[in-house]
Coordinates of C-alpha atoms and ligand atoms in Angstrom, one line a residue:
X220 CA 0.0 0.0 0.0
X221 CA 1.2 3.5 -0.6
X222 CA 2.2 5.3 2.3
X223 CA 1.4 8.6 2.6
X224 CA 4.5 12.3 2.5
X225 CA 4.0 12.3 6.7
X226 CA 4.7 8.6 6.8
X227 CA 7.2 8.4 4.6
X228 CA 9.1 11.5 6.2
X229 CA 8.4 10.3 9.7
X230 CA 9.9 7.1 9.2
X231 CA 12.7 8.3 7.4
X232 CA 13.4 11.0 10.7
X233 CA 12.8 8.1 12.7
X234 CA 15.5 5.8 10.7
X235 CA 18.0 8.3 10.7
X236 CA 17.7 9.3 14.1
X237 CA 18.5 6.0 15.3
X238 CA 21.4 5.6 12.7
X239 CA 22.6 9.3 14.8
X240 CA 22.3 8.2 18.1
X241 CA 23.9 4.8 17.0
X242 CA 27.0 6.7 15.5
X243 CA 27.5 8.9 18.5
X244 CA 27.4 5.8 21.0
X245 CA 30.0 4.4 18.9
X246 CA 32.0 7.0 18.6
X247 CA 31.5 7.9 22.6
X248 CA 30.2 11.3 22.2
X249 CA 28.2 12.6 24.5
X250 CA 24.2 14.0 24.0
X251 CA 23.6 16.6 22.1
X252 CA 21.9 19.4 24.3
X253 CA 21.3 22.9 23.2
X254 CA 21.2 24.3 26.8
X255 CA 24.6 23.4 27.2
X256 CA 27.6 25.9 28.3
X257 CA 30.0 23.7 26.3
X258 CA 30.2 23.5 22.5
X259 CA 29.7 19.6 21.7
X260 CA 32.6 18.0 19.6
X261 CA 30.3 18.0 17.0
X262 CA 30.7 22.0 16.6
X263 CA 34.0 22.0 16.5
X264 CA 35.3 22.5 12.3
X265 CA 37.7 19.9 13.7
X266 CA 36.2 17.5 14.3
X267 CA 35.0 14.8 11.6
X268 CA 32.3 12.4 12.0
X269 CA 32.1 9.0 10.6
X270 CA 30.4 8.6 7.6
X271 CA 27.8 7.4 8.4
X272 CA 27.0 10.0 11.5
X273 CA 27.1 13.0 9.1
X274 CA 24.9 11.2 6.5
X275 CA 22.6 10.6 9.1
X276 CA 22.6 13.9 10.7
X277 CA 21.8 15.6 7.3
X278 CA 18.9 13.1 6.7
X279 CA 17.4 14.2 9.9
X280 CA 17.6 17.9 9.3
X281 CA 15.8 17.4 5.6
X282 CA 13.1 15.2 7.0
X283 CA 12.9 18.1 9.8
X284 CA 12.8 21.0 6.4
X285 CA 10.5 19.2 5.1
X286 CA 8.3 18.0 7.9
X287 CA 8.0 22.1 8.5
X288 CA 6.6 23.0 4.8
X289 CA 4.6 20.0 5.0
X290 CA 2.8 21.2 8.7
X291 CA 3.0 24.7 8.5
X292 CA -0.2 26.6 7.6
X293 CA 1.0 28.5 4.0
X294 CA 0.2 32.2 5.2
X295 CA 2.1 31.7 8.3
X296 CA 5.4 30.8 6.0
X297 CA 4.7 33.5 4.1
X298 CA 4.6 36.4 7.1
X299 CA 7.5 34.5 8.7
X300 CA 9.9 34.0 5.5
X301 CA 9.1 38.3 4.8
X302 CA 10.3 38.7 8.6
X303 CA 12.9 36.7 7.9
X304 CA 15.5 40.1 7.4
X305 CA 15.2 40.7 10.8
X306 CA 16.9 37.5 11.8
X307 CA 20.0 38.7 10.4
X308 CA 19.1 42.0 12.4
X309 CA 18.6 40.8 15.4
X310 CA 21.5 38.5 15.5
X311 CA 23.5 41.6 14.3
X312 CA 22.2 43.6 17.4
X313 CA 22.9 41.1 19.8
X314 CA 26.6 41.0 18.6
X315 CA 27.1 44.6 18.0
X316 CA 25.5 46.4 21.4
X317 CA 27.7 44.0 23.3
X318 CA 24.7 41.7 24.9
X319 CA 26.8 38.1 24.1
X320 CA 29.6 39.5 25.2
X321 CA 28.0 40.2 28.5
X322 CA 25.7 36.6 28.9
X323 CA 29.6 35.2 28.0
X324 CA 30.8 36.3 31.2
X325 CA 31.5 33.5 33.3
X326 CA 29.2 35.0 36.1
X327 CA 26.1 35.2 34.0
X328 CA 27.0 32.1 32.0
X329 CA 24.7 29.7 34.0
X330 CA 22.1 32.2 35.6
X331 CA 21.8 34.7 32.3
X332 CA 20.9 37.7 32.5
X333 CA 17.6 39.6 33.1
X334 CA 16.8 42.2 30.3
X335 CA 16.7 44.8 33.2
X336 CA 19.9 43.6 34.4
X337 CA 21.5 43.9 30.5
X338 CA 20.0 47.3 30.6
X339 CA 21.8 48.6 33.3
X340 CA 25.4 47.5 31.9
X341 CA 24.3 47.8 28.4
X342 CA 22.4 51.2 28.4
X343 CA 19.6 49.9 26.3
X344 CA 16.0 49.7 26.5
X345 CA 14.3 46.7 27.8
X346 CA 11.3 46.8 26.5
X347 CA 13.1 47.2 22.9
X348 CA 15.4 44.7 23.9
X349 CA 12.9 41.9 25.3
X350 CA 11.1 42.0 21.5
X351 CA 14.9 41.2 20.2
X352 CA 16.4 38.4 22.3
X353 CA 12.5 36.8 22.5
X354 CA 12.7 36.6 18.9
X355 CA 16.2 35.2 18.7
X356 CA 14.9 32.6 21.5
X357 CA 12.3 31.0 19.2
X358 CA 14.1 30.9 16.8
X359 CA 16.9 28.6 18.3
X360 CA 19.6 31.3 19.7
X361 CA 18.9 32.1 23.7
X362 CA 17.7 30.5 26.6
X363 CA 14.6 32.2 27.9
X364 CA 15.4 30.7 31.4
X365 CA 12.5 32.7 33.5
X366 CA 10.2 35.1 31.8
X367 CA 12.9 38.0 30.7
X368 CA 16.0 36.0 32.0
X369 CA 18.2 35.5 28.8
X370 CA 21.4 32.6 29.0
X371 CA 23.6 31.9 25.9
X372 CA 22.8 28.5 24.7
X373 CA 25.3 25.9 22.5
X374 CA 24.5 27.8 19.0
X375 CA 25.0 31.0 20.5
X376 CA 28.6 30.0 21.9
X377 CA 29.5 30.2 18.2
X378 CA 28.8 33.8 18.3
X379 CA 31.5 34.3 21.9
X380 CA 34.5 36.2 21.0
X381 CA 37.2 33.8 18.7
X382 CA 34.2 31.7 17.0
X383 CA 33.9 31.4 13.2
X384 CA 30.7 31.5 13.7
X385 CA 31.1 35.6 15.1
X386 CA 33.8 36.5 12.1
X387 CA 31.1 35.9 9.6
X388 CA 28.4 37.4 11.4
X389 CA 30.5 40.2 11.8
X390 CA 31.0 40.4 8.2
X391 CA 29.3 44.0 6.8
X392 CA 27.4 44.4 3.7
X393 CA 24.8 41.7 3.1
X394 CA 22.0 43.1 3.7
X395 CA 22.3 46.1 2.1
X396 CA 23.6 44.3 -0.9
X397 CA 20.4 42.1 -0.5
X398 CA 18.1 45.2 -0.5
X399 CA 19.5 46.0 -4.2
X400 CA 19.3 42.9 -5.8
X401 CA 15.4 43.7 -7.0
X402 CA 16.7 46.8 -8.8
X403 CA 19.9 44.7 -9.8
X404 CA 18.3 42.2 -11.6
X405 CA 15.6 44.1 -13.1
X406 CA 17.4 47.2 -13.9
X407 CA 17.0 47.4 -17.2
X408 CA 20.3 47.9 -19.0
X409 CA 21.8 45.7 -16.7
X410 CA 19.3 42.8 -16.3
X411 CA 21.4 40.4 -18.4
X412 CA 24.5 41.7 -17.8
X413 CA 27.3 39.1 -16.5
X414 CA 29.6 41.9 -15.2
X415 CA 30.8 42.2 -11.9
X416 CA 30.4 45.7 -12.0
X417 CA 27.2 45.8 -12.8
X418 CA 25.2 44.5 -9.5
X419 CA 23.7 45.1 -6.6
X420 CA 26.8 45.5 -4.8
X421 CA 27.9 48.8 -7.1
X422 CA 23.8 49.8 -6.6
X423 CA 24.1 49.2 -2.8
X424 CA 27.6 50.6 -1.7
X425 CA 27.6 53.5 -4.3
X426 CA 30.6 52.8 -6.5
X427 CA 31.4 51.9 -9.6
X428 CA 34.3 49.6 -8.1
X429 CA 34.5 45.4 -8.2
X430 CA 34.0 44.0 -4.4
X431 CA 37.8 43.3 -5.0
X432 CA 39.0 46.8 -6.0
X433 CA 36.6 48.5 -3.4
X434 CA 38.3 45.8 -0.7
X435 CA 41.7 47.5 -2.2
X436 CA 40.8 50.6 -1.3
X437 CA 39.4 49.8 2.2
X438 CA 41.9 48.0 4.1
X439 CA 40.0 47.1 7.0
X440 CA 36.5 46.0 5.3
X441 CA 39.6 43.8 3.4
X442 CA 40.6 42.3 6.5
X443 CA 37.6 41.7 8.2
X444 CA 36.7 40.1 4.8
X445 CA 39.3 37.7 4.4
X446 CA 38.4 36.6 8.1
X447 CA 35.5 36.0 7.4
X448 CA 36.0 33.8 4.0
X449 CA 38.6 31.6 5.9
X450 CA 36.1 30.5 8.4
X451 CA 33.8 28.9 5.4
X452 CA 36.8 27.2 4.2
X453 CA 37.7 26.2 7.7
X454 CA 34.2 24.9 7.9
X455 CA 35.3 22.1 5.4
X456 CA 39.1 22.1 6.2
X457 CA 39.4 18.8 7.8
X458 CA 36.8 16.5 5.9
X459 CA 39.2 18.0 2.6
X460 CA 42.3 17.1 4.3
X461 CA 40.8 12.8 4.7
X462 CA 38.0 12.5 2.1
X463 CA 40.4 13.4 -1.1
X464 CA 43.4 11.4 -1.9
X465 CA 45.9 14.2 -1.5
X466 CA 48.6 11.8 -1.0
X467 CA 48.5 11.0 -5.2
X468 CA 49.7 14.6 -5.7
X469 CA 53.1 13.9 -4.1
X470 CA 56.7 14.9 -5.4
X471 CA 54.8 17.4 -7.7
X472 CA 54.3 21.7 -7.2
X473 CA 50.9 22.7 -5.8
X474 CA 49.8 26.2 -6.9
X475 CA 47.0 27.5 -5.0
X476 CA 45.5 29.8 -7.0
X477 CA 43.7 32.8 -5.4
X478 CA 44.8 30.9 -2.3
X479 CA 43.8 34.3 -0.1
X480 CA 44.7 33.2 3.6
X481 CA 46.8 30.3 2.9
X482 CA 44.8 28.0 5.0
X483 CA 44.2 25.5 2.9
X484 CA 48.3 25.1 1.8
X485 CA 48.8 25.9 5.6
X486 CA 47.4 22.5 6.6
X487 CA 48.1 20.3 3.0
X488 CA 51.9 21.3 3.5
X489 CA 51.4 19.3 7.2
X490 CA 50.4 16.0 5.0
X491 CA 52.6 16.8 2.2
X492 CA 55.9 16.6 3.0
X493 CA 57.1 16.1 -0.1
X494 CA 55.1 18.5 -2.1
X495 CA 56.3 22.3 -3.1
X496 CA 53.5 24.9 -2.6
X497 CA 53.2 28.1 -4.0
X498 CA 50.4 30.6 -3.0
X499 CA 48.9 33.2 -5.4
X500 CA 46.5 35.7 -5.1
X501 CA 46.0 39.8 -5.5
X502 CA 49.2 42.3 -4.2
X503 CA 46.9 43.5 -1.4
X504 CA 46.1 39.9 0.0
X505 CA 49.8 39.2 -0.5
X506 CA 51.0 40.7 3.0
X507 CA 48.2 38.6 5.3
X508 CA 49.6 35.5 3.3
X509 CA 52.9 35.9 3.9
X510 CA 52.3 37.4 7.6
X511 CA 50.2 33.5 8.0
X512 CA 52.7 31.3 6.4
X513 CA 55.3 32.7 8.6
X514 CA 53.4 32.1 11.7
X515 CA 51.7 29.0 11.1
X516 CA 54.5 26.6 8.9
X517 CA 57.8 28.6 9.3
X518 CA 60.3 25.9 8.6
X519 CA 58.1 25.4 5.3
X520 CA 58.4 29.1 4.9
X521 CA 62.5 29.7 5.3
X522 CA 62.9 26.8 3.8
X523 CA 61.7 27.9 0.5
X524 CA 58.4 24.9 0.4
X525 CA 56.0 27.9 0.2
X526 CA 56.8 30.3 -1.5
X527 CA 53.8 33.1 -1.8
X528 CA 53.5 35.6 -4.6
X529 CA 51.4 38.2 -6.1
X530 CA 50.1 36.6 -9.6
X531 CA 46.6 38.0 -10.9
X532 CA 44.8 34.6 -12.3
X533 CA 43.4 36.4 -14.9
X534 CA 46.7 36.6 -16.7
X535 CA 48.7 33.8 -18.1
X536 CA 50.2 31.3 -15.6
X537 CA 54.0 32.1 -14.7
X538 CA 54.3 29.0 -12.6
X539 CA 54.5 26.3 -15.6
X540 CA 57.3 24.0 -15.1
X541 CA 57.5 20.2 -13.9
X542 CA 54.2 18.2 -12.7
X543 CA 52.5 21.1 -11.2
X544 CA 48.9 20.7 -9.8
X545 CA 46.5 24.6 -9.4
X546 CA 43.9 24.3 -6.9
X547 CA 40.8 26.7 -6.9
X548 CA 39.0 26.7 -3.5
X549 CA 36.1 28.7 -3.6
X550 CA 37.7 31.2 -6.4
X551 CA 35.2 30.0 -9.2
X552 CA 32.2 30.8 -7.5
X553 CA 33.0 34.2 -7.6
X554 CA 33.4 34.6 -11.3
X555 CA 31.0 34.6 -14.4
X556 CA 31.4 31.6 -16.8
X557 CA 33.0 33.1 -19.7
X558 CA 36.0 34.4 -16.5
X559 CA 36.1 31.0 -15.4
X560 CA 36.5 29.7 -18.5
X561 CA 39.4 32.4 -19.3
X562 CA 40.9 31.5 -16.0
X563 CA 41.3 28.5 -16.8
X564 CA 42.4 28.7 -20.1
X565 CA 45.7 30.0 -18.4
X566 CA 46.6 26.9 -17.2
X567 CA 45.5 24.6 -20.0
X568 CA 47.8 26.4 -22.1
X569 CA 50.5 25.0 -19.8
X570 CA 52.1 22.1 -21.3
X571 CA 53.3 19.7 -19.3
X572 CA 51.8 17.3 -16.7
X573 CA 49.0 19.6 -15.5
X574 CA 46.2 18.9 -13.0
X575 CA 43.4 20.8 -12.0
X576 CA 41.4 20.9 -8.8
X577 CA 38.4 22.9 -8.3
X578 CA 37.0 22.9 -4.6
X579 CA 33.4 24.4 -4.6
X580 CA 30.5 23.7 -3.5
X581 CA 28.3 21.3 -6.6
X582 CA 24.7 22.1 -6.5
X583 CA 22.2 19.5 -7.0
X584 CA 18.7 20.3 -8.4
X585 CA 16.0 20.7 -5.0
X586 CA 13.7 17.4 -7.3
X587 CA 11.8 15.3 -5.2
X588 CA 11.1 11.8 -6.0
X589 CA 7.4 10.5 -4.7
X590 CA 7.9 6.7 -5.9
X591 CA 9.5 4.4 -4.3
X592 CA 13.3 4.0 -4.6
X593 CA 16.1 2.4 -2.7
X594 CA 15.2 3.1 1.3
X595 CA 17.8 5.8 3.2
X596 CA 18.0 3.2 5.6
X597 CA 19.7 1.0 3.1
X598 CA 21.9 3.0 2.3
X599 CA 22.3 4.5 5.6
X600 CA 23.2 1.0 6.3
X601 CA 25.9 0.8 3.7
X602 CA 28.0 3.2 5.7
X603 CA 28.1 1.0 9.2
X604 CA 31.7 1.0 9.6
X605 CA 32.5 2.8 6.6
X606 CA 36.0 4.4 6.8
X607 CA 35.3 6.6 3.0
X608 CA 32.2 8.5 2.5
X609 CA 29.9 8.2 0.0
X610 CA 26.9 10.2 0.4
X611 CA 23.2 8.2 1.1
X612 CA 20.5 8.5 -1.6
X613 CA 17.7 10.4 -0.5
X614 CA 14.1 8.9 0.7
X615 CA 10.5 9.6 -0.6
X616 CA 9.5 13.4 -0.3
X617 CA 13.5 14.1 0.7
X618 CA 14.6 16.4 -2.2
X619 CA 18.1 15.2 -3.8
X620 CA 19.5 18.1 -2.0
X621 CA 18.3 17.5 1.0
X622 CA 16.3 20.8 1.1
X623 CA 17.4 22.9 4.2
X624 CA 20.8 21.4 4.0
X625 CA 21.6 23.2 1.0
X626 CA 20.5 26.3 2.4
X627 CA 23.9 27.4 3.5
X628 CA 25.3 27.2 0.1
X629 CA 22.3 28.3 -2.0
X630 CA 22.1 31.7 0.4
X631 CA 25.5 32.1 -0.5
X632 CA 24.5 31.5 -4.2
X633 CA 22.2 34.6 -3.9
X634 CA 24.6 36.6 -2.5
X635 CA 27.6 35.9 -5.3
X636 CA 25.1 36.6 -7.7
X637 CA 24.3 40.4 -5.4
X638 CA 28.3 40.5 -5.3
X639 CA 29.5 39.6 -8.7
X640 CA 26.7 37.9 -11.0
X641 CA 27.9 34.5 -9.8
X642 CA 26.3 31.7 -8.1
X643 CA 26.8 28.2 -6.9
X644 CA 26.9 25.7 -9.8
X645 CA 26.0 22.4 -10.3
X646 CA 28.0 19.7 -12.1
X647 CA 26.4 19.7 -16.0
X648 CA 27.3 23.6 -15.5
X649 CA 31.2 23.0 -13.9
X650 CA 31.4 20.4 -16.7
X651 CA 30.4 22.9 -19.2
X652 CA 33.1 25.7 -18.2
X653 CA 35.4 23.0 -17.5
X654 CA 35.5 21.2 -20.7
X655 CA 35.6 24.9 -22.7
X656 CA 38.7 25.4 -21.0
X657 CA 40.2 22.4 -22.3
X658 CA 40.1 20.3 -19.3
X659 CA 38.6 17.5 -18.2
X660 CA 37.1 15.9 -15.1
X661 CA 38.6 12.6 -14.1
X662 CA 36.9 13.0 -10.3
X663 CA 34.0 14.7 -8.9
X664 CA 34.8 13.2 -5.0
X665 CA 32.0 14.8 -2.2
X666 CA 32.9 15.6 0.8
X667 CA 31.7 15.1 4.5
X668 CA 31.2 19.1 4.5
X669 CA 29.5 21.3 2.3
X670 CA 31.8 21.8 -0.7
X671 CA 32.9 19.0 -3.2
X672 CA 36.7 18.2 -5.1
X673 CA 36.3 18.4 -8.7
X674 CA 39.7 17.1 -10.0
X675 CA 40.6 17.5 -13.7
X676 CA 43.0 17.3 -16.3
X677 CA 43.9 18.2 -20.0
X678 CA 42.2 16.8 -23.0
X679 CA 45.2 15.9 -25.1
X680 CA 45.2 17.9 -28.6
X681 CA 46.6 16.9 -32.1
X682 CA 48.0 13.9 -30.6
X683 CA 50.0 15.7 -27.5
X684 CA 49.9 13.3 -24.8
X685 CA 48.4 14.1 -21.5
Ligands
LIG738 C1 36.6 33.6 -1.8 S1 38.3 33.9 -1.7 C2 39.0 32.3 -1.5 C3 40.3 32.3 -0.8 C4 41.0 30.9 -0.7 N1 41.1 30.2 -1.9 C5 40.3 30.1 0.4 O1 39.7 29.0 0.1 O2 40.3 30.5 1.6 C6 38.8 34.3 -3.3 C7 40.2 34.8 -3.5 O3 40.5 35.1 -4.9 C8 41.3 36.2 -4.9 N2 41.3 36.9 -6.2 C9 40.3 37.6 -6.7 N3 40.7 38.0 -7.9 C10 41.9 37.5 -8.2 C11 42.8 37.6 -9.3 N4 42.4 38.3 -10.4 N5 43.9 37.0 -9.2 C12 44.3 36.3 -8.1 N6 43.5 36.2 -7.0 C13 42.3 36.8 -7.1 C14 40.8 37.1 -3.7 O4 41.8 38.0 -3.3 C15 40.5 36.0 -2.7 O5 41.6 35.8 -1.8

């Protein structure tokens, strides 16, 4: 008998909640609890879970997206998804006025704080306040211990001083980017335009300037920025360093192209021992780099294993000797096609033994299947033990993105295309740009975090071998 979208979504919660609670057992972690005054291990970018604990965790939170749409009454998502700007707001507030800092202090960490109490330290209304920090309450970020008694909770500790979680909030310039993108995209001599100088961003911040010239020009905003960008790829750093198999790239030169930070050379240099690195990226970036790669690998640094350089990508290659590897992580995203193609026509034109790696998040379409298919418990079952990930197929009524969990990158999505008229692609449209650059991809290998490795090489011409 057919079994009906709550069924079908309720067992499928039910199934990979159990496979959850299974994985943390094994793997002796404790509870999750959200009143807690310690992050979890889970929270940690750190830490990686077993396979088959962060399949299962992102089966649960799709069955939970979905379970919403399918309960919610349709006008209440409506007023609640146009309110939704002030989540940003209020978040905003809470960091900005000081109120985290002060529930952070270890005196008020347990007993939080009453909204008269914050008003006294803070200077700020109470009445004003209690609408704020209610709302932020329901929607997952305080404790409301006692009516108008405020405590941090465990997603709120990602907003404490030091967090990644507080660098990006802390980020300017979203929403008011996000206020132009209705005239951006409609404006008429610019509605089908694929420049980045042509968006909400130039609408929004008044200037005629790239996000990357107007970042030039405003040292701090760069900074704060660059912060800010290394915390997504920090997000993902350890699932890169196991899930791919750096280890084939060995005795070779990595160039990591736009490499901003150097984070991600920073921690492949620690695995690679036998690998040559060299970091690229803008003149003005160039400093932070070298100021990071002195701090964090300095025997790597004096001794000449990364070197760090000022090389604009858009310009042909300089490093092009030996078996050389160029790594994009989370460059591409920020470009149109046609640049990303050009971009990457500098390196094809490399000869030589040439590989390409593209890190970037790979969107899948948000299609739901409504007929039976292979259960999630299968193949939730298939990763019991599993020591390489593979992600599970999705149930009935689960889209093949798993809805909410693509949220994260999809947002982002939006904003690249408010930033530079970019947005996250999936894999028909990486395979286009990729194979009009010349290249080809020999692995497409996902992640247990929210980006993908897209590894490629080049199509051999007129009877060159690759
Ligand atoms: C989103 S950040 C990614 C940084 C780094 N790859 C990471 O994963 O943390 C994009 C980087 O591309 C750099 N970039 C932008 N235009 C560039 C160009 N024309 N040539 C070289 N780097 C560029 C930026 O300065 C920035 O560091």
């Amino acid at each position: 008998m057919d079994i009906s979208e709550l069924d079908a979504l309720q067992t499928s919660l039910n199934g990979a909640l159990n496979a959850f609670r299974e994985e943390l057992t094994k793997a002796k972690l404790p509870e999750l609890s959200t009143f807690s005054l310690e992050p979890h291990p889970l929270d940690s970018p750190e830490y990686l879970p077993s396979p088959r604990l962060y399949e299962a965790r992102r089966l649960a939170l799709a069955c939970v997206g979905q379970l919403k749409t399918l309960l919610q009454s349709p006008y209440e998502k409506v007023v609640e998804h146009t309110l939704a700007p002030y989540d940003a707001v209020c978040l905003d507030i809470v960091l900005r006025t000081g109120v985290i800092d002060k529930l952070s202090e270890e005196a008020y960490r347990t007993t939080g704080l009453h909204v008269e109490q914050l008003h006294r330290f803070l200077d700020l209304d109470p009445f004003k306040l209690t609408a704020i920090l209610r709302y932020l309450a329901a929607e997952g970020w305080l404790h409301e211990k006692n009516e108008g008694v405020y405590a941090l909770n465990r997603p709120a500790l990602e907003l404490c001083l030091g967090k990644n979680g507080r660098k990006w909030a802390l980020t300017r310039g979203k929403a008011k980017i996000a206020n132009s993108l209705l005239d951006a995209i409609t404006k008429p001599e610019w509605k089908y335009s694929t420049s980045p100088l042509e968006t909400a961003f130039q609408l929004s911040h008044h200037t005629p300037l790239s996000l990357f010239d107007y970042l030039k020009a405003n040292p701090a905003e760069l900074e704060q920025w660059a912060n800010s960008v290394r915390t997504y790829g920090d997000a993902a750093a350890s699932a890169l360093l196991v899930d791919f198999p750096w280890k084939s790239l060995n005795s070779q030169t990595i160039v990591d192209c736009g490499g901003g930070q150097g984070y991600l050379t920073i921690s492949l240099a620690k695995i690679l021992e036998d690998v040559a690195f060299v970091i690229q990226d803008l003149p003005e970036v160039i400093p932070i780099t070298r100021v990071n790669v002195n701090r964090e690998s300095p025997a790597a640094a004096q001794q000449g294993r990364i070197v760090v350089e000022a090389h604009d990508f858009k310009t042909p290659q300089v490093r092009r000797s030996g078996k050389t590897t160029y790594v994009f992580r989370l460059v591409l995203h920020d470009w149109t096609d046609q640049d990303c193609t050009a971009i990457l026509r500098n390196i094809t034109a490399i000869h030589g033994t040439v590989k390409v790696i593209i890190i970037e998040h790979v969107a899948l379409p948000c299609t739901i299947s409504s007929t039976p298919q292979e259960q999630c418990d299968e193949s939730l079952r298939m990763l019991i033990d599993a020591e390489k990930y593979a992600t599970a197929s999705p149930p009935r009524y689960v889209p093949l993105n798993f809805g909410v969990c693509a949220k994260m990158n999809l947002g982002l999505g939006v904003h690249l295309l408010g930033v530079y008229n970019a947005r996250e692609r999936s894999l028909r449209e990486w395979d286009s740009i990729i194979r009009n650059a010349g290249l080809r991809i020999t692995l497409v290998c996902p992640l247990r975090a929210k980006l993908s490795v897209i590894e490629c090489d080049v199509v051999a011409v007129d009877g060159e071998s690759d």
